Amino acid sequence: MSEVVISARSVSKIFGSGADKVTALDAVSVDIFQNEFFTMLGPSGCGKTTLLRLIGGFEEASSGKILLEGNELNDLPPYKRPINTVFQSYALFPHLTVRQNITFGLEMQGIDRAKANHRADEMLELVRLAQYGDRVPSQLSGGQQQRIALARALAPAPKVLLLDEPLSALDLKLRKEMQVELKRLQTETGITFVFVTHDQEEALAMSDRIAVMQFGKIQQIGAPREIYDEPTDRFVADFIGDSNFLPGNLVAAANGKHALTLANQHVIELPSVRSGQKTGDVTISIRPERLGLVAENLADQTHLMGSVKSVIYFGTDTTYEIDLGNDQTVKVRTQNGTGAMDDFGRGERVGVHVPADAIRVLVD
Amino acid sequence: MKVDVSNPLWRFRGITSTAMFFFAYLYLPIVILLALSFNENKLATIWTGFTTDWYVTALSNDDMLRAAKNSIIVAVSATILATIAATFAAMGMARGRFRGEVGVSAMLVLPLLVPEIVTAIATLLFFVALGIKLGLITVIIAHTVFCIPFAYLPIRARLEGMDPALAEAANDLYANEWQAFRRVTMPLLWPGILSGAMLSFIISLDDFVISYFVGGAGATTLPIYIFGMIRIGITPEVNAVSAMMLIVSIVFVSVSFLIDRIRY
Ligand SMILES: Nc1ncnc2c1ncn2[C@@H]1O[C@H](COP(=O)(O)OP(=O)(O)OP(=O)(O)O)[C@@H](O)[C@H]1O
Ligand SMILES: [Mg+2]
């Protein structure tokens, strides 16, 4: 892996005191690498903005350290950090033209006007708004303001760019466009992006790595595929995409493998589990699209038997809810148009195919 | 006049005539004063013909000019001091929550509610107790105090409508606190500051009670001078001076109002 740019060392942030004390961040540690698109994902109030503001210098940590390329940042004010921010409200200066907005940071750094203007033109080119330099922000659409905010923050070529839900004010179509645009800008500039969102699809689509946060803690850090395919706990499995949760019983077998018993005595052999995995009663998660359905007469002991409780057609795919008895249901998503699967009707008995490699035993 | 039919007030019979009466009640005396300032007759209340002589007389009256000069010195000084204080107060209050915030904000505007005569006597006692000689300086100090809330309110309103992320964005883009203030906060705030300053100026220019108490000899301001003239009798010259003050007030208040409407 490449070099670490930002690292947080057990950073905590406590707002207020006494009865209305809020622990916004609870001993968070994370390393963010050079040239990385790093996303912090989590539900509202989990501390994403707080962590971002600590990195930017707008808030002071209650304890812990934040390092930039190994140097402690804690006492540096925002204007001495080579880190720029794209604010959620864009915060474009309304009394300045687009070009003046972009050159602001450069002038504050003491770069002469001609050079700064040249750089502004480059930036306008980069965000594809070359003709808009002389307008004022109020003459731009939301999407255009967004691009200018990006251009302004990128102009001083910061070591790290912080983005706090920059796309949340845009409508769906524009948001999709800007996702592509942001990814392109990150690749082209090679600047480390630290991106905050509570939209899991957005996070999966854009990030090199994702940190999933809850209650001021980072629950899991990993590449999108890792987070999606190998969630370590129930919160992550539930927050990212759809998951089935089933109780099971895990027993270590002599050959180093494990045997997982699901509620109706159905035994599956797991080739590997996480090291240090406790045995006994566990919760497992399975993605609905990893499950398959077969008609009852084709099912054997490798299938979980159940009956179809509901069928929801989504166009590209269909979601079946299967009643396994004992108050347990699983969702099964099948791709339409592949011809591999027959249609099943409500009440029909079916066998659910559970591939061993789709099973994640969760840490409780 | 365009009538908004959805406004339930328009369903009341006689609303128009009531409003007319009300406006007449407010402005008729001023209109009469203006008219009589052009009256040729020395007895201010009997109309005999049009003249602008009274304005000439007023403007060549040395005592009147001295009083006007005092008024302007006081108003300008008080305005500058009050506006600076109000700007810092508003920025401090906008900085964030703190204990006793409500109390401090109430104290800032309380002078608007305290009866002026009480403030006047209290201020006078204060100066006398401290052994400060009454004069223009004491008037300026007293005016500064009661001008602060007038300057404070429009500045505060401006700040309230300003995205706090703007100052942060300036800091983020390598501007230190002072540069952020000068390059971003100040340019966005200036309509509020100017509007507050113009209001302060007019309030100071118009003040009678406090100036009367803390002024002492040699610190006669225009309202006090006019009061002195009236004791001899209402002359067209008094009307002319009053009319000129009225014009200045109207200009300042209108400009202040227009500036306050500037939006980015
Ligand atoms: N200035 C503050 N004073 C007091 N509490 C605060 C302050 N800022 C944040 N908090 C609290 O800290 C917690 C984390 O807030 P934060 O803004 O970091 O959440 P977030 O993950 O960004 O949420 P969202 O997705 O809603 O933006 C919340 O409980 C919030 O109420
Ligand atoms: Mg947030």
PDB file of C-alpha atoms in Angstrom, chain B:
ATOM      1  CA  MET B   1     -53.681  50.881  -5.073  1.00  0.00           C
ATOM      2  CA  LYS B   2     -53.545  47.144  -5.644  1.00  0.00           C
ATOM      3  CA  VAL B   3     -55.868  45.304  -3.340  1.00  0.00           C
ATOM      4  CA  ASP B   4     -54.956  41.858  -2.109  1.00  0.00           C
ATOM      5  CA  VAL B   5     -58.383  40.225  -1.936  1.00  0.00           C
ATOM      6  CA  SER B   6     -57.108  37.342   0.130  1.00  0.00           C
ATOM      7  CA  ASN B   7     -56.273  39.685   2.995  1.00  0.00           C
ATOM      8  CA  PRO B   8     -59.274  39.428   5.381  1.00  0.00           C
ATOM      9  CA  LEU B   9     -58.816  43.044   6.464  1.00  0.00           C
ATOM     10  CA  TRP B  10     -60.320  44.173   3.167  1.00  0.00           C
ATOM     11  CA  ARG B  11     -63.661  42.654   4.115  1.00  0.00           C
ATOM     12  CA  PHE B  12     -64.108  45.273   6.819  1.00  0.00           C
ATOM     13  CA  ARG B  13     -66.180  48.219   5.688  1.00  0.00           C
ATOM     14  CA  GLY B  14     -64.460  51.551   6.144  1.00  0.00           C
ATOM     15  CA  ILE B  15     -60.955  50.143   6.342  1.00  0.00           C
ATOM     16  CA  THR B  16     -59.792  52.560   3.661  1.00  0.00           C
ATOM     17  CA  SER B  17     -61.182  55.677   5.298  1.00  0.00           C
ATOM     18  CA  THR B  18     -59.856  54.617   8.691  1.00  0.00           C
ATOM     19  CA  ALA B  19     -56.422  54.174   7.216  1.00  0.00           C
ATOM     20  CA  MET B  20     -56.654  57.581   5.521  1.00  0.00           C
ATOM     21  CA  PHE B  21     -57.603  59.227   8.798  1.00  0.00           C
ATOM     22  CA  PHE B  22     -54.741  57.523  10.535  1.00  0.00           C
ATOM     23  CA  PHE B  23     -52.174  58.682   7.983  1.00  0.00           C
ATOM     24  CA  ALA B  24     -53.583  62.213   8.092  1.00  0.00           C
ATOM     25  CA  TYR B  25     -53.250  62.167  11.870  1.00  0.00           C
ATOM     26  CA  LEU B  26     -49.616  61.104  11.511  1.00  0.00           C
ATOM     27  CA  TYR B  27     -48.488  63.362   8.718  1.00  0.00           C
ATOM     28  CA  LEU B  28     -50.787  66.393   8.516  1.00  0.00           C
ATOM     29  CA  PRO B  29     -48.941  68.297  11.272  1.00  0.00           C
ATOM     30  CA  ILE B  30     -45.659  67.769   9.428  1.00  0.00           C
ATOM     31  CA  VAL B  31     -47.174  68.928   6.147  1.00  0.00           C
ATOM     32  CA  ILE B  32     -48.507  72.055   7.867  1.00  0.00           C
ATOM     33  CA  LEU B  33     -45.101  72.725   9.401  1.00  0.00           C
ATOM     34  CA  LEU B  34     -43.481  72.416   5.987  1.00  0.00           C
ATOM     35  CA  ALA B  35     -46.043  74.765   4.444  1.00  0.00           C
ATOM     36  CA  LEU B  36     -45.717  77.366   7.163  1.00  0.00           C
ATOM     37  CA  SER B  37     -41.928  77.405   6.853  1.00  0.00           C
ATOM     38  CA  PHE B  38     -42.560  79.148   3.510  1.00  0.00           C
ATOM     39  CA  ASN B  39     -45.038  81.634   5.039  1.00  0.00           C
ATOM     40  CA  GLU B  40     -44.170  85.272   4.493  1.00  0.00           C
ATOM     41  CA  ASN B  41     -45.984  86.444   7.621  1.00  0.00           C
ATOM     42  CA  LYS B  42     -43.966  86.765  10.801  1.00  0.00           C
ATOM     43  CA  LEU B  43     -46.855  85.320  12.781  1.00  0.00           C
ATOM     44  CA  ALA B  44     -46.273  81.712  11.933  1.00  0.00           C
ATOM     45  CA  THR B  45     -49.921  80.734  11.895  1.00  0.00           C
ATOM     46  CA  ILE B  46     -51.367  83.274   9.491  1.00  0.00           C
ATOM     47  CA  TRP B  47     -50.689  82.670   5.779  1.00  0.00           C
ATOM     48  CA  THR B  48     -49.972  85.780   3.744  1.00  0.00           C
ATOM     49  CA  GLY B  49     -47.679  84.622   0.915  1.00  0.00           C
ATOM     50  CA  PHE B  50     -44.798  82.435  -0.232  1.00  0.00           C
ATOM     51  CA  THR B  51     -41.162  83.133   0.654  1.00  0.00           C
ATOM     52  CA  THR B  52     -37.890  81.274   1.226  1.00  0.00           C
ATOM     53  CA  ASP B  53     -36.524  84.116   3.356  1.00  0.00           C
ATOM     54  CA  TRP B  54     -36.836  82.161   6.602  1.00  0.00           C
ATOM     55  CA  TYR B  55     -34.404  79.574   5.319  1.00  0.00           C
ATOM     56  CA  VAL B  56     -31.954  82.339   4.490  1.00  0.00           C
ATOM     57  CA  THR B  57     -32.437  83.852   7.964  1.00  0.00           C
ATOM     58  CA  ALA B  58     -31.962  80.475   9.634  1.00  0.00           C
ATOM     59  CA  LEU B  59     -28.851  79.650   7.645  1.00  0.00           C
ATOM     60  CA  SER B  60     -27.261  82.976   8.493  1.00  0.00           C
ATOM     61  CA  ASN B  61     -28.007  82.668  12.203  1.00  0.00           C
ATOM     62  CA  ASP B  62     -24.626  82.021  13.867  1.00  0.00           C
ATOM     63  CA  ASP B  63     -26.104  80.488  17.016  1.00  0.00           C
ATOM     64  CA  MET B  64     -28.167  78.132  14.944  1.00  0.00           C
ATOM     65  CA  LEU B  65     -25.128  77.145  12.865  1.00  0.00           C
ATOM     66  CA  ARG B  66     -23.042  76.550  15.985  1.00  0.00           C
ATOM     67  CA  ALA B  67     -25.763  74.293  17.383  1.00  0.00           C
ATOM     68  CA  ALA B  68     -25.969  72.429  14.082  1.00  0.00           C
ATOM     69  CA  LYS B  69     -22.200  71.967  14.095  1.00  0.00           C
ATOM     70  CA  ASN B  70     -22.332  70.578  17.637  1.00  0.00           C
ATOM     71  CA  SER B  71     -25.108  68.216  16.623  1.00  0.00           C
ATOM     72  CA  ILE B  72     -23.094  66.923  13.713  1.00  0.00           C
ATOM     73  CA  ILE B  73     -19.926  66.476  15.778  1.00  0.00           C
ATOM     74  CA  VAL B  74     -21.899  64.534  18.381  1.00  0.00           C
ATOM     75  CA  ALA B  75     -23.806  62.455  15.838  1.00  0.00           C
ATOM     76  CA  VAL B  76     -20.747  61.535  13.782  1.00  0.00           C
ATOM     77  CA  SER B  77     -18.637  60.618  16.828  1.00  0.00           C
ATOM     78  CA  ALA B  78     -21.410  58.673  18.526  1.00  0.00           C
ATOM     79  CA  THR B  79     -22.237  56.887  15.289  1.00  0.00           C
ATOM     80  CA  ILE B  80     -18.682  55.749  14.672  1.00  0.00           C
ATOM     81  CA  LEU B  81     -18.171  54.565  18.247  1.00  0.00           C
ATOM     82  CA  ALA B  82     -21.571  52.880  18.505  1.00  0.00           C
ATOM     83  CA  THR B  83     -21.232  51.142  15.143  1.00  0.00           C
ATOM     84  CA  ILE B  84     -17.815  49.716  15.974  1.00  0.00           C
ATOM     85  CA  ALA B  85     -19.058  48.488  19.338  1.00  0.00           C
ATOM     86  CA  ALA B  86     -22.235  47.064  17.794  1.00  0.00           C
ATOM     87  CA  THR B  87     -20.294  45.250  15.052  1.00  0.00           C
ATOM     88  CA  PHE B  88     -18.068  43.495  17.576  1.00  0.00           C
ATOM     89  CA  ALA B  89     -21.036  42.753  19.815  1.00  0.00           C
ATOM     90  CA  ALA B  90     -23.006  41.221  16.931  1.00  0.00           C
ATOM     91  CA  MET B  91     -20.040  39.131  15.793  1.00  0.00           C
ATOM     92  CA  GLY B  92     -19.437  37.960  19.322  1.00  0.00           C
ATOM     93  CA  MET B  93     -23.076  36.996  19.753  1.00  0.00           C
ATOM     94  CA  ALA B  94     -23.094  35.130  16.445  1.00  0.00           C
ATOM     95  CA  ARG B  95     -19.986  33.163  17.425  1.00  0.00           C
ATOM     96  CA  GLY B  96     -21.974  30.513  19.193  1.00  0.00           C
ATOM     97  CA  ARG B  97     -23.940  29.545  22.211  1.00  0.00           C
ATOM     98  CA  PHE B  98     -22.754  30.341  25.678  1.00  0.00           C
ATOM     99  CA  ARG B  99     -24.216  30.520  29.138  1.00  0.00           C
ATOM    100  CA  GLY B 100     -26.302  33.618  29.669  1.00  0.00           C
ATOM    101  CA  GLU B 101     -26.574  34.307  25.948  1.00  0.00           C
ATOM    102  CA  VAL B 102     -30.224  35.346  26.264  1.00  0.00           C
ATOM    103  CA  GLY B 103     -29.364  37.680  29.139  1.00  0.00           C
ATOM    104  CA  VAL B 104     -26.570  39.382  27.225  1.00  0.00           C
ATOM    105  CA  SER B 105     -28.711  39.805  24.152  1.00  0.00           C
ATOM    106  CA  ALA B 106     -31.479  41.355  26.245  1.00  0.00           C
ATOM    107  CA  MET B 107     -29.002  43.731  27.877  1.00  0.00           C
ATOM    108  CA  LEU B 108     -27.787  44.833  24.461  1.00  0.00           C
ATOM    109  CA  VAL B 109     -31.220  46.050  23.388  1.00  0.00           C
ATOM    110  CA  LEU B 110     -32.591  47.040  26.793  1.00  0.00           C
ATOM    111  CA  PRO B 111     -31.651  50.705  26.356  1.00  0.00           C
ATOM    112  CA  LEU B 112     -34.436  50.821  23.730  1.00  0.00           C
ATOM    113  CA  LEU B 113     -36.992  50.176  26.466  1.00  0.00           C
ATOM    114  CA  VAL B 114     -35.683  52.199  29.397  1.00  0.00           C
ATOM    115  CA  PRO B 115     -37.558  55.546  29.596  1.00  0.00           C
ATOM    116  CA  GLU B 116     -35.249  58.157  28.188  1.00  0.00           C
ATOM    117  CA  ILE B 117     -35.685  60.492  31.120  1.00  0.00           C
ATOM    118  CA  VAL B 118     -34.446  57.744  33.439  1.00  0.00           C
ATOM    119  CA  THR B 119     -31.376  57.141  31.278  1.00  0.00           C
ATOM    120  CA  ALA B 120     -30.783  60.888  31.145  1.00  0.00           C
ATOM    121  CA  ILE B 121     -30.894  61.368  34.916  1.00  0.00           C
ATOM    122  CA  ALA B 122     -28.844  58.232  35.538  1.00  0.00           C
ATOM    123  CA  THR B 123     -26.185  59.326  33.075  1.00  0.00           C
ATOM    124  CA  LEU B 124     -26.085  62.797  34.550  1.00  0.00           C
ATOM    125  CA  LEU B 125     -25.668  61.370  38.067  1.00  0.00           C
ATOM    126  CA  PHE B 126     -22.942  59.099  36.773  1.00  0.00           C
ATOM    127  CA  PHE B 127     -20.948  61.950  35.249  1.00  0.00           C
ATOM    128  CA  VAL B 128     -21.401  64.152  38.287  1.00  0.00           C
ATOM    129  CA  ALA B 129     -20.389  61.315  40.642  1.00  0.00           C
ATOM    130  CA  LEU B 130     -17.243  60.737  38.624  1.00  0.00           C
ATOM    131  CA  GLY B 131     -16.578  64.461  38.551  1.00  0.00           C
ATOM    132  CA  ILE B 132     -16.538  64.604  34.757  1.00  0.00           C
ATOM    133  CA  LYS B 133     -17.166  68.102  33.430  1.00  0.00           C
ATOM    134  CA  LEU B 134     -20.313  68.294  31.301  1.00  0.00           C
ATOM    135  CA  GLY B 135     -19.755  69.272  27.686  1.00  0.00           C
ATOM    136  CA  LEU B 136     -19.632  67.827  24.179  1.00  0.00           C
ATOM    137  CA  ILE B 137     -17.617  64.826  25.379  1.00  0.00           C
ATOM    138  CA  THR B 138     -20.260  63.770  27.861  1.00  0.00           C
ATOM    139  CA  VAL B 139     -22.969  64.167  25.222  1.00  0.00           C
ATOM    140  CA  ILE B 140     -20.964  61.997  22.829  1.00  0.00           C
ATOM    141  CA  ILE B 141     -20.493  59.295  25.471  1.00  0.00           C
ATOM    142  CA  ALA B 142     -24.185  59.293  26.367  1.00  0.00           C
ATOM    143  CA  HIS B 143     -25.255  59.213  22.705  1.00  0.00           C
ATOM    144  CA  THR B 144     -22.874  56.358  21.938  1.00  0.00           C
ATOM    145  CA  VAL B 145     -24.575  54.276  24.595  1.00  0.00           C
ATOM    146  CA  PHE B 146     -28.120  54.694  23.348  1.00  0.00           C
ATOM    147  CA  CYS B 147     -27.084  54.362  19.692  1.00  0.00           C
ATOM    148  CA  ILE B 148     -25.547  50.914  20.199  1.00  0.00           C
ATOM    149  CA  PRO B 149     -28.826  48.952  20.088  1.00  0.00           C
ATOM    150  CA  PHE B 150     -29.929  50.812  16.950  1.00  0.00           C
ATOM    151  CA  ALA B 151     -26.680  49.923  15.217  1.00  0.00           C
ATOM    152  CA  TYR B 152     -26.648  46.417  16.676  1.00  0.00           C
ATOM    153  CA  LEU B 153     -30.023  45.197  15.413  1.00  0.00           C
ATOM    154  CA  PRO B 154     -29.492  45.514  11.631  1.00  0.00           C
ATOM    155  CA  ILE B 155     -25.942  44.108  11.901  1.00  0.00           C
ATOM    156  CA  ARG B 156     -27.159  41.154  13.922  1.00  0.00           C
ATOM    157  CA  ALA B 157     -29.961  40.526  11.411  1.00  0.00           C
ATOM    158  CA  ARG B 158     -27.380  40.452   8.600  1.00  0.00           C
ATOM    159  CA  LEU B 159     -25.165  38.029  10.452  1.00  0.00           C
ATOM    160  CA  GLU B 160     -28.095  35.790  11.220  1.00  0.00           C
ATOM    161  CA  GLY B 161     -28.838  35.465   7.508  1.00  0.00           C
ATOM    162  CA  MET B 162     -25.209  34.627   6.736  1.00  0.00           C
ATOM    163  CA  ASP B 163     -24.069  31.026   6.277  1.00  0.00           C
ATOM    164  CA  PRO B 164     -21.546  30.349   9.067  1.00  0.00           C
ATOM    165  CA  ALA B 165     -19.741  28.082   6.599  1.00  0.00           C
ATOM    166  CA  LEU B 166     -18.644  31.216   4.661  1.00  0.00           C
ATOM    167  CA  ALA B 167     -16.190  32.318   7.317  1.00  0.00           C
ATOM    168  CA  GLU B 168     -15.053  28.726   7.695  1.00  0.00           C
ATOM    169  CA  ALA B 169     -14.576  28.469   3.947  1.00  0.00           C
ATOM    170  CA  ALA B 170     -12.341  31.545   4.069  1.00  0.00           C
ATOM    171  CA  ASN B 171     -10.286  29.977   6.886  1.00  0.00           C
ATOM    172  CA  ASP B 172     -10.178  26.756   4.928  1.00  0.00           C
ATOM    173  CA  LEU B 173      -8.742  28.674   1.971  1.00  0.00           C
ATOM    174  CA  TYR B 174      -5.775  29.933   3.983  1.00  0.00           C
ATOM    175  CA  ALA B 175      -7.238  33.234   5.203  1.00  0.00           C
ATOM    176  CA  ASN B 176      -6.443  33.909   8.865  1.00  0.00           C
ATOM    177  CA  GLU B 177      -9.121  35.354  11.163  1.00  0.00           C
ATOM    178  CA  TRP B 178      -8.410  38.950  10.203  1.00  0.00           C
ATOM    179  CA  GLN B 179      -8.197  38.251   6.449  1.00  0.00           C
ATOM    180  CA  ALA B 180     -11.423  36.240   6.631  1.00  0.00           C
ATOM    181  CA  PHE B 181     -13.121  39.163   8.351  1.00  0.00           C
ATOM    182  CA  ARG B 182     -11.821  41.726   5.900  1.00  0.00           C
ATOM    183  CA  ARG B 183     -12.321  39.724   2.704  1.00  0.00           C
ATOM    184  CA  VAL B 184     -15.541  37.843   3.439  1.00  0.00           C
ATOM    185  CA  THR B 185     -17.447  38.753   6.592  1.00  0.00           C
ATOM    186  CA  MET B 186     -17.050  42.529   6.272  1.00  0.00           C
ATOM    187  CA  PRO B 187     -18.111  42.837   2.608  1.00  0.00           C
ATOM    188  CA  LEU B 188     -21.183  40.740   3.320  1.00  0.00           C
ATOM    189  CA  LEU B 189     -21.937  42.654   6.479  1.00  0.00           C
ATOM    190  CA  TRP B 190     -21.436  46.200   5.285  1.00  0.00           C
ATOM    191  CA  PRO B 191     -25.050  46.885   4.280  1.00  0.00           C
ATOM    192  CA  GLY B 192     -26.058  46.004   7.839  1.00  0.00           C
ATOM    193  CA  ILE B 193     -23.262  48.089   9.290  1.00  0.00           C
ATOM    194  CA  LEU B 194     -24.048  51.090   7.100  1.00  0.00           C
ATOM    195  CA  SER B 195     -27.731  50.814   7.750  1.00  0.00           C
ATOM    196  CA  GLY B 196     -27.083  50.612  11.483  1.00  0.00           C
ATOM    197  CA  ALA B 197     -24.732  53.589  11.305  1.00  0.00           C
ATOM    198  CA  MET B 198     -27.276  55.758   9.492  1.00  0.00           C
ATOM    199  CA  LEU B 199     -29.969  54.899  11.998  1.00  0.00           C
ATOM    200  CA  SER B 200     -27.586  55.763  14.843  1.00  0.00           C
ATOM    201  CA  PHE B 201     -26.765  59.061  13.188  1.00  0.00           C
ATOM    202  CA  ILE B 202     -30.417  60.081  12.947  1.00  0.00           C
ATOM    203  CA  ILE B 203     -31.250  58.913  16.450  1.00  0.00           C
ATOM    204  CA  SER B 204     -28.359  60.953  17.801  1.00  0.00           C
ATOM    205  CA  LEU B 205     -29.228  63.999  15.684  1.00  0.00           C
ATOM    206  CA  ASP B 206     -32.826  63.947  16.937  1.00  0.00           C
ATOM    207  CA  ASP B 207     -32.120  63.395  20.601  1.00  0.00           C
ATOM    208  CA  PHE B 208     -33.327  66.058  22.984  1.00  0.00           C
ATOM    209  CA  VAL B 209     -33.819  64.726  26.510  1.00  0.00           C
ATOM    210  CA  ILE B 210     -30.397  63.188  27.095  1.00  0.00           C
ATOM    211  CA  SER B 211     -28.526  66.032  25.378  1.00  0.00           C
ATOM    212  CA  TYR B 212     -30.447  68.507  27.508  1.00  0.00           C
ATOM    213  CA  PHE B 213     -29.405  66.824  30.746  1.00  0.00           C
ATOM    214  CA  VAL B 214     -25.777  65.979  30.066  1.00  0.00           C
ATOM    215  CA  GLY B 215     -24.928  68.823  27.709  1.00  0.00           C
ATOM    216  CA  GLY B 216     -23.996  71.686  29.940  1.00  0.00           C
ATOM    217  CA  ALA B 217     -22.943  75.082  28.652  1.00  0.00           C
ATOM    218  CA  GLY B 218     -21.302  75.235  25.223  1.00  0.00           C
ATOM    219  CA  ALA B 219     -22.759  71.893  24.190  1.00  0.00           C
ATOM    220  CA  THR B 220     -26.032  73.137  22.751  1.00  0.00           C
ATOM    221  CA  THR B 221     -27.236  70.807  20.030  1.00  0.00           C
ATOM    222  CA  LEU B 222     -29.799  71.658  17.367  1.00  0.00           C
ATOM    223  CA  PRO B 223     -32.870  70.209  19.125  1.00  0.00           C
ATOM    224  CA  ILE B 224     -31.944  72.108  22.294  1.00  0.00           C
ATOM    225  CA  TYR B 225     -31.471  75.295  20.293  1.00  0.00           C
ATOM    226  CA  ILE B 226     -34.875  74.851  18.638  1.00  0.00           C
ATOM    227  CA  PHE B 227     -36.424  74.294  22.046  1.00  0.00           C
ATOM    228  CA  GLY B 228     -34.881  77.553  23.186  1.00  0.00           C
ATOM    229  CA  MET B 229     -36.301  79.398  20.155  1.00  0.00           C
ATOM    230  CA  ILE B 230     -39.786  78.047  20.772  1.00  0.00           C
ATOM    231  CA  ARG B 231     -39.833  79.464  24.282  1.00  0.00           C
ATOM    232  CA  ILE B 232     -39.836  82.894  22.664  1.00  0.00           C
ATOM    233  CA  GLY B 233     -42.617  81.873  20.287  1.00  0.00           C
ATOM    234  CA  ILE B 234     -43.149  79.731  17.215  1.00  0.00           C
ATOM    235  CA  THR B 235     -41.651  81.671  14.339  1.00  0.00           C
ATOM    236  CA  PRO B 236     -41.354  80.692  10.676  1.00  0.00           C
ATOM    237  CA  GLU B 237     -37.609  80.463  11.309  1.00  0.00           C
ATOM    238  CA  VAL B 238     -38.216  77.615  13.769  1.00  0.00           C
ATOM    239  CA  ASN B 239     -40.341  75.961  11.124  1.00  0.00           C
ATOM    240  CA  ALA B 240     -37.580  76.353   8.554  1.00  0.00           C
ATOM    241  CA  VAL B 241     -34.938  74.803  10.838  1.00  0.00           C
ATOM    242  CA  SER B 242     -37.290  71.954  11.713  1.00  0.00           C
ATOM    243  CA  ALA B 243     -38.068  71.394   8.049  1.00  0.00           C
ATOM    244  CA  MET B 244     -34.379  71.117   7.254  1.00  0.00           C
ATOM    245  CA  MET B 245     -33.859  68.584  10.022  1.00  0.00           C
ATOM    246  CA  LEU B 246     -36.834  66.657   8.711  1.00  0.00           C
ATOM    247  CA  ILE B 247     -35.340  66.473   5.229  1.00  0.00           C
ATOM    248  CA  VAL B 248     -32.021  65.216   6.559  1.00  0.00           C
ATOM    249  CA  SER B 249     -33.813  62.578   8.645  1.00  0.00           C
ATOM    250  CA  ILE B 250     -35.946  61.393   5.754  1.00  0.00           C
ATOM    251  CA  VAL B 251     -32.927  61.075   3.485  1.00  0.00           C
ATOM    252  CA  PHE B 252     -30.926  59.098   6.023  1.00  0.00           C
ATOM    253  CA  VAL B 253     -33.756  56.769   7.009  1.00  0.00           C
ATOM    254  CA  SER B 254     -34.646  56.076   3.368  1.00  0.00           C
ATOM    255  CA  VAL B 255     -31.055  55.365   2.433  1.00  0.00           C
ATOM    256  CA  SER B 256     -30.683  53.136   5.480  1.00  0.00           C
ATOM    257  CA  PHE B 257     -33.829  51.267   4.466  1.00  0.00           C
ATOM    258  CA  LEU B 258     -32.649  50.849   0.869  1.00  0.00           C
ATOM    259  CA  ILE B 259     -29.191  49.659   1.917  1.00  0.00           C
ATOM    260  CA  ASP B 260     -30.744  47.143   4.250  1.00  0.00           C
ATOM    261  CA  ARG B 261     -32.540  45.573   1.296  1.00  0.00           C
ATOM    262  CA  ILE B 262     -29.337  44.796  -0.600  1.00  0.00           C
ATOM    263  CA  ARG B 263     -29.115  41.056  -1.130  1.00  0.00           C
ATOM    264  CA  TYR B 264     -26.529  38.931  -2.810  1.00  0.00           C
TER     265      TYR B 264
END
